[in-house]
Amino acid sequence: MAATAKKFGRVPSGVARLATSPELLNGFLKLSAIFESTTLTALEREVLIMTVAARNECHLCVAMHTATLTRLAASPELVTALRAEAPLPEPRLEALRVFVHTVMDTRGEAPAEALEAFTAAGYTQRNALEVVLGIGTYTLSTYANRLTRAPLDEVFAEHAWHAA
């Protein structure tokens, strides 16, 4: 949990609630660290995380990762679009967002055209598999945060979000 505290300046309530199952928390932290080591950039990883968080309606996750995007100096237009589940202003990141949705919608059986569009945007087959890793990792956390009804930490209040 030290890495999580370092990243957010404290241990978020959601992480503390995951700790009631040390196995779940350990699994999430390990998967998250592995996902952080992928060839996707930090901004691309956050786009994926926000896409999963908004799709899975995790208010806490969207708020936390809005804070992360802010620290990464992401454009306000990008953050707003991610939070609204709207098309992104940057074509490459939009290709990533669309591919994440396609992989989620098809439970991994994305049509060849979807993979071709993803790679045409400059991504690789390796990146496609890293998307699967990210979806799995952050589906785990969004589901757990929703199940435990993790409250929004005061430090993330300025980034509060509610599903449309």
Short mmCIF file of C-alpha atoms in Angstrom, two decimals:
data_model
loop_
_atom_site.label_atom_id
_atom_site.label_comp_id
_atom_site.label_asym_id
_atom_site.label_seq_id
_atom_site.Cartn_x
_atom_site.Cartn_y
_atom_site.Cartn_z
CA MET A 1 0.00 0.00 0.00
CA ALA A 2 3.06 2.26 0.26
CA ALA A 3 3.14 2.70 -3.52
CA THR A 4 -0.54 3.66 -3.53
CA ALA A 5 0.01 6.15 -0.71
CA LYS A 6 2.97 7.61 -2.63
CA LYS A 7 0.94 7.93 -5.85
CA PHE A 8 -2.08 9.62 -4.22
CA GLY A 9 -0.45 11.16 -1.13
CA ARG A 10 -2.49 8.86 1.13
CA VAL A 11 -4.24 5.50 1.09
CA PRO A 12 -7.60 6.10 -0.64
CA SER A 13 -10.70 4.70 1.05
CA GLY A 14 -11.29 2.28 -1.81
CA VAL A 15 -7.84 0.74 -1.35
CA ALA A 16 -8.41 0.50 2.40
CA ARG A 17 -11.67 -1.37 1.78
CA LEU A 18 -9.96 -3.73 -0.67
CA ALA A 19 -7.53 -4.51 2.15
CA THR A 20 -10.32 -6.37 3.96
CA SER A 21 -9.41 -9.10 1.47
CA PRO A 22 -5.61 -9.18 1.50
CA GLU A 23 -5.71 -11.53 -1.49
CA LEU A 24 -7.78 -9.13 -3.58
CA LEU A 25 -5.66 -6.15 -2.61
CA ASN A 26 -2.43 -8.05 -3.28
CA GLY A 27 -3.72 -9.20 -6.65
CA PHE A 28 -4.83 -5.71 -7.64
CA LEU A 29 -1.58 -4.08 -6.54
CA LYS A 30 0.51 -6.65 -8.40
CA LEU A 31 -1.58 -6.37 -11.55
CA SER A 32 -1.52 -2.58 -11.33
CA ALA A 33 2.29 -2.57 -11.04
CA ILE A 34 2.55 -4.90 -14.02
CA PHE A 35 0.18 -2.69 -16.02
CA GLU A 36 2.34 0.34 -15.13
CA SER A 37 5.30 -1.44 -16.76
CA THR A 38 3.60 -1.91 -20.14
CA THR A 39 4.69 -0.12 -23.30
CA LEU A 40 1.61 2.12 -23.19
CA THR A 41 2.49 5.64 -22.07
CA ALA A 42 1.32 6.97 -18.71
CA LEU A 43 -1.33 9.06 -20.48
CA GLU A 44 -2.52 6.08 -22.55
CA ARG A 45 -2.77 3.95 -19.41
CA GLU A 46 -4.88 6.64 -17.74
CA VAL A 47 -7.13 6.90 -20.80
CA LEU A 48 -7.71 3.15 -20.54
CA ILE A 49 -8.33 3.30 -16.79
CA MET A 50 -10.78 6.20 -17.13
CA THR A 51 -12.57 4.42 -19.98
CA VAL A 52 -13.04 1.32 -17.81
CA ALA A 53 -13.94 3.35 -14.71
CA ALA A 54 -16.60 5.41 -16.48
CA ARG A 55 -18.01 2.38 -18.30
CA ASN A 56 -18.24 0.50 -14.99
CA GLU A 57 -19.67 3.60 -13.25
CA CYS A 58 -17.08 3.71 -10.47
CA HIS A 59 -17.45 7.21 -9.05
CA LEU A 60 -14.39 6.82 -6.85
CA CYS A 61 -12.18 5.52 -9.67
CA VAL A 62 -13.19 8.33 -12.03
CA ALA A 63 -12.44 10.95 -9.36
CA MET A 64 -9.09 9.39 -8.42
CA HIS A 65 -7.94 9.05 -12.00
CA THR A 66 -9.15 12.54 -12.88
CA ALA A 67 -6.65 13.68 -10.24
CA THR A 68 -3.98 11.54 -11.89
CA LEU A 69 -4.73 13.00 -15.33
CA THR A 70 -4.50 16.47 -13.82
CA ARG A 71 -1.05 15.63 -12.41
CA LEU A 72 -0.05 14.38 -15.87
CA ALA A 73 -1.08 17.79 -17.31
CA ALA A 74 -3.72 16.20 -19.56
CA SER A 75 -5.78 18.77 -21.42
CA PRO A 76 -9.06 19.78 -19.81
CA GLU A 77 -10.82 18.79 -23.06
CA LEU A 78 -9.42 15.26 -22.80
CA VAL A 79 -10.43 14.90 -19.15
CA THR A 80 -13.93 16.26 -19.81
CA ALA A 81 -14.45 13.89 -22.74
CA LEU A 82 -13.27 10.86 -20.74
CA ARG A 83 -15.57 11.72 -17.85
CA ALA A 84 -18.49 12.17 -20.28
CA GLU A 85 -17.66 8.98 -22.19
CA ALA A 86 -17.47 11.15 -25.31
CA PRO A 87 -15.08 11.02 -28.27
CA LEU A 88 -11.60 12.24 -27.40
CA PRO A 89 -9.99 15.25 -29.09
CA GLU A 90 -6.77 13.37 -29.97
CA PRO A 91 -7.30 10.74 -32.72
CA ARG A 92 -4.72 8.27 -31.35
CA LEU A 93 -6.22 8.34 -27.85
CA GLU A 94 -9.71 8.09 -29.34
CA ALA A 95 -8.60 4.93 -31.17
CA LEU A 96 -7.48 3.54 -27.81
CA ARG A 97 -10.78 4.46 -26.12
CA VAL A 98 -12.81 2.89 -28.92
CA PHE A 99 -10.68 -0.25 -28.83
CA VAL A 100 -11.10 -0.58 -25.05
CA HIS A 101 -14.88 -0.37 -25.49
CA THR A 102 -14.78 -2.90 -28.31
CA VAL A 103 -12.73 -5.38 -26.28
CA MET A 104 -15.10 -4.96 -23.33
CA ASP A 105 -18.22 -5.23 -25.48
CA THR A 106 -17.02 -8.36 -27.28
CA ARG A 107 -15.48 -9.96 -24.19
CA GLY A 108 -12.16 -10.02 -26.04
CA GLU A 109 -13.41 -11.22 -29.40
CA ALA A 110 -12.80 -7.92 -31.15
CA PRO A 111 -13.48 -8.01 -34.90
CA ALA A 112 -10.45 -7.90 -37.20
CA GLU A 113 -11.49 -4.41 -38.34
CA ALA A 114 -11.29 -3.13 -34.76
CA LEU A 115 -7.76 -4.47 -34.33
CA GLU A 116 -6.81 -3.02 -37.73
CA ALA A 117 -8.16 0.42 -36.74
CA PHE A 118 -6.24 0.21 -33.46
CA THR A 119 -2.96 -0.67 -35.18
CA ALA A 120 -3.58 1.93 -37.91
CA ALA A 121 -3.52 4.53 -35.11
CA GLY A 122 0.04 3.46 -34.31
CA TYR A 123 -0.58 0.79 -31.70
CA THR A 124 0.81 -2.75 -31.85
CA GLN A 125 -0.43 -6.27 -31.24
CA ARG A 126 1.48 -6.10 -27.94
CA ASN A 127 -0.46 -2.94 -27.03
CA ALA A 128 -3.71 -4.79 -27.80
CA LEU A 129 -2.78 -7.44 -25.25
CA GLU A 130 -1.75 -4.73 -22.78
CA VAL A 131 -5.27 -3.33 -23.20
CA VAL A 132 -6.62 -6.70 -22.05
CA LEU A 133 -4.33 -6.53 -19.00
CA GLY A 134 -5.54 -3.01 -18.19
CA ILE A 135 -9.19 -3.91 -18.60
CA GLY A 136 -8.79 -6.91 -16.31
CA THR A 137 -6.87 -4.98 -13.67
CA TYR A 138 -9.25 -2.05 -13.53
CA THR A 139 -12.41 -4.11 -13.84
CA LEU A 140 -11.23 -5.81 -10.66
CA SER A 141 -10.86 -2.50 -8.83
CA THR A 142 -14.04 -0.90 -10.18
CA TYR A 143 -16.13 -3.92 -9.26
CA ALA A 144 -14.58 -4.13 -5.79
CA ASN A 145 -15.04 -0.40 -5.14
CA ARG A 146 -18.67 -0.61 -6.21
CA LEU A 147 -19.27 -3.76 -4.14
CA THR A 148 -17.78 -2.19 -1.00
CA ARG A 149 -19.52 1.12 -1.71
CA ALA A 150 -16.23 2.92 -1.22
CA PRO A 151 -16.87 6.56 -0.34
CA LEU A 152 -15.21 9.44 -2.15
CA ASP A 153 -12.22 10.74 -0.22
CA GLU A 154 -12.33 14.45 0.58
CA VAL A 155 -9.05 14.94 -1.30
CA PHE A 156 -10.85 13.88 -4.52
CA ALA A 157 -14.04 15.89 -3.86
CA GLU A 158 -13.18 18.49 -6.49
CA HIS A 159 -13.20 15.66 -9.06
CA ALA A 160 -16.51 14.10 -7.94
CA TRP A 161 -18.33 12.28 -10.73
CA HIS A 162 -21.68 10.59 -11.16
CA ALA A 163 -22.72 8.35 -14.04
CA ALA A 164 -25.02 10.02 -16.53
#
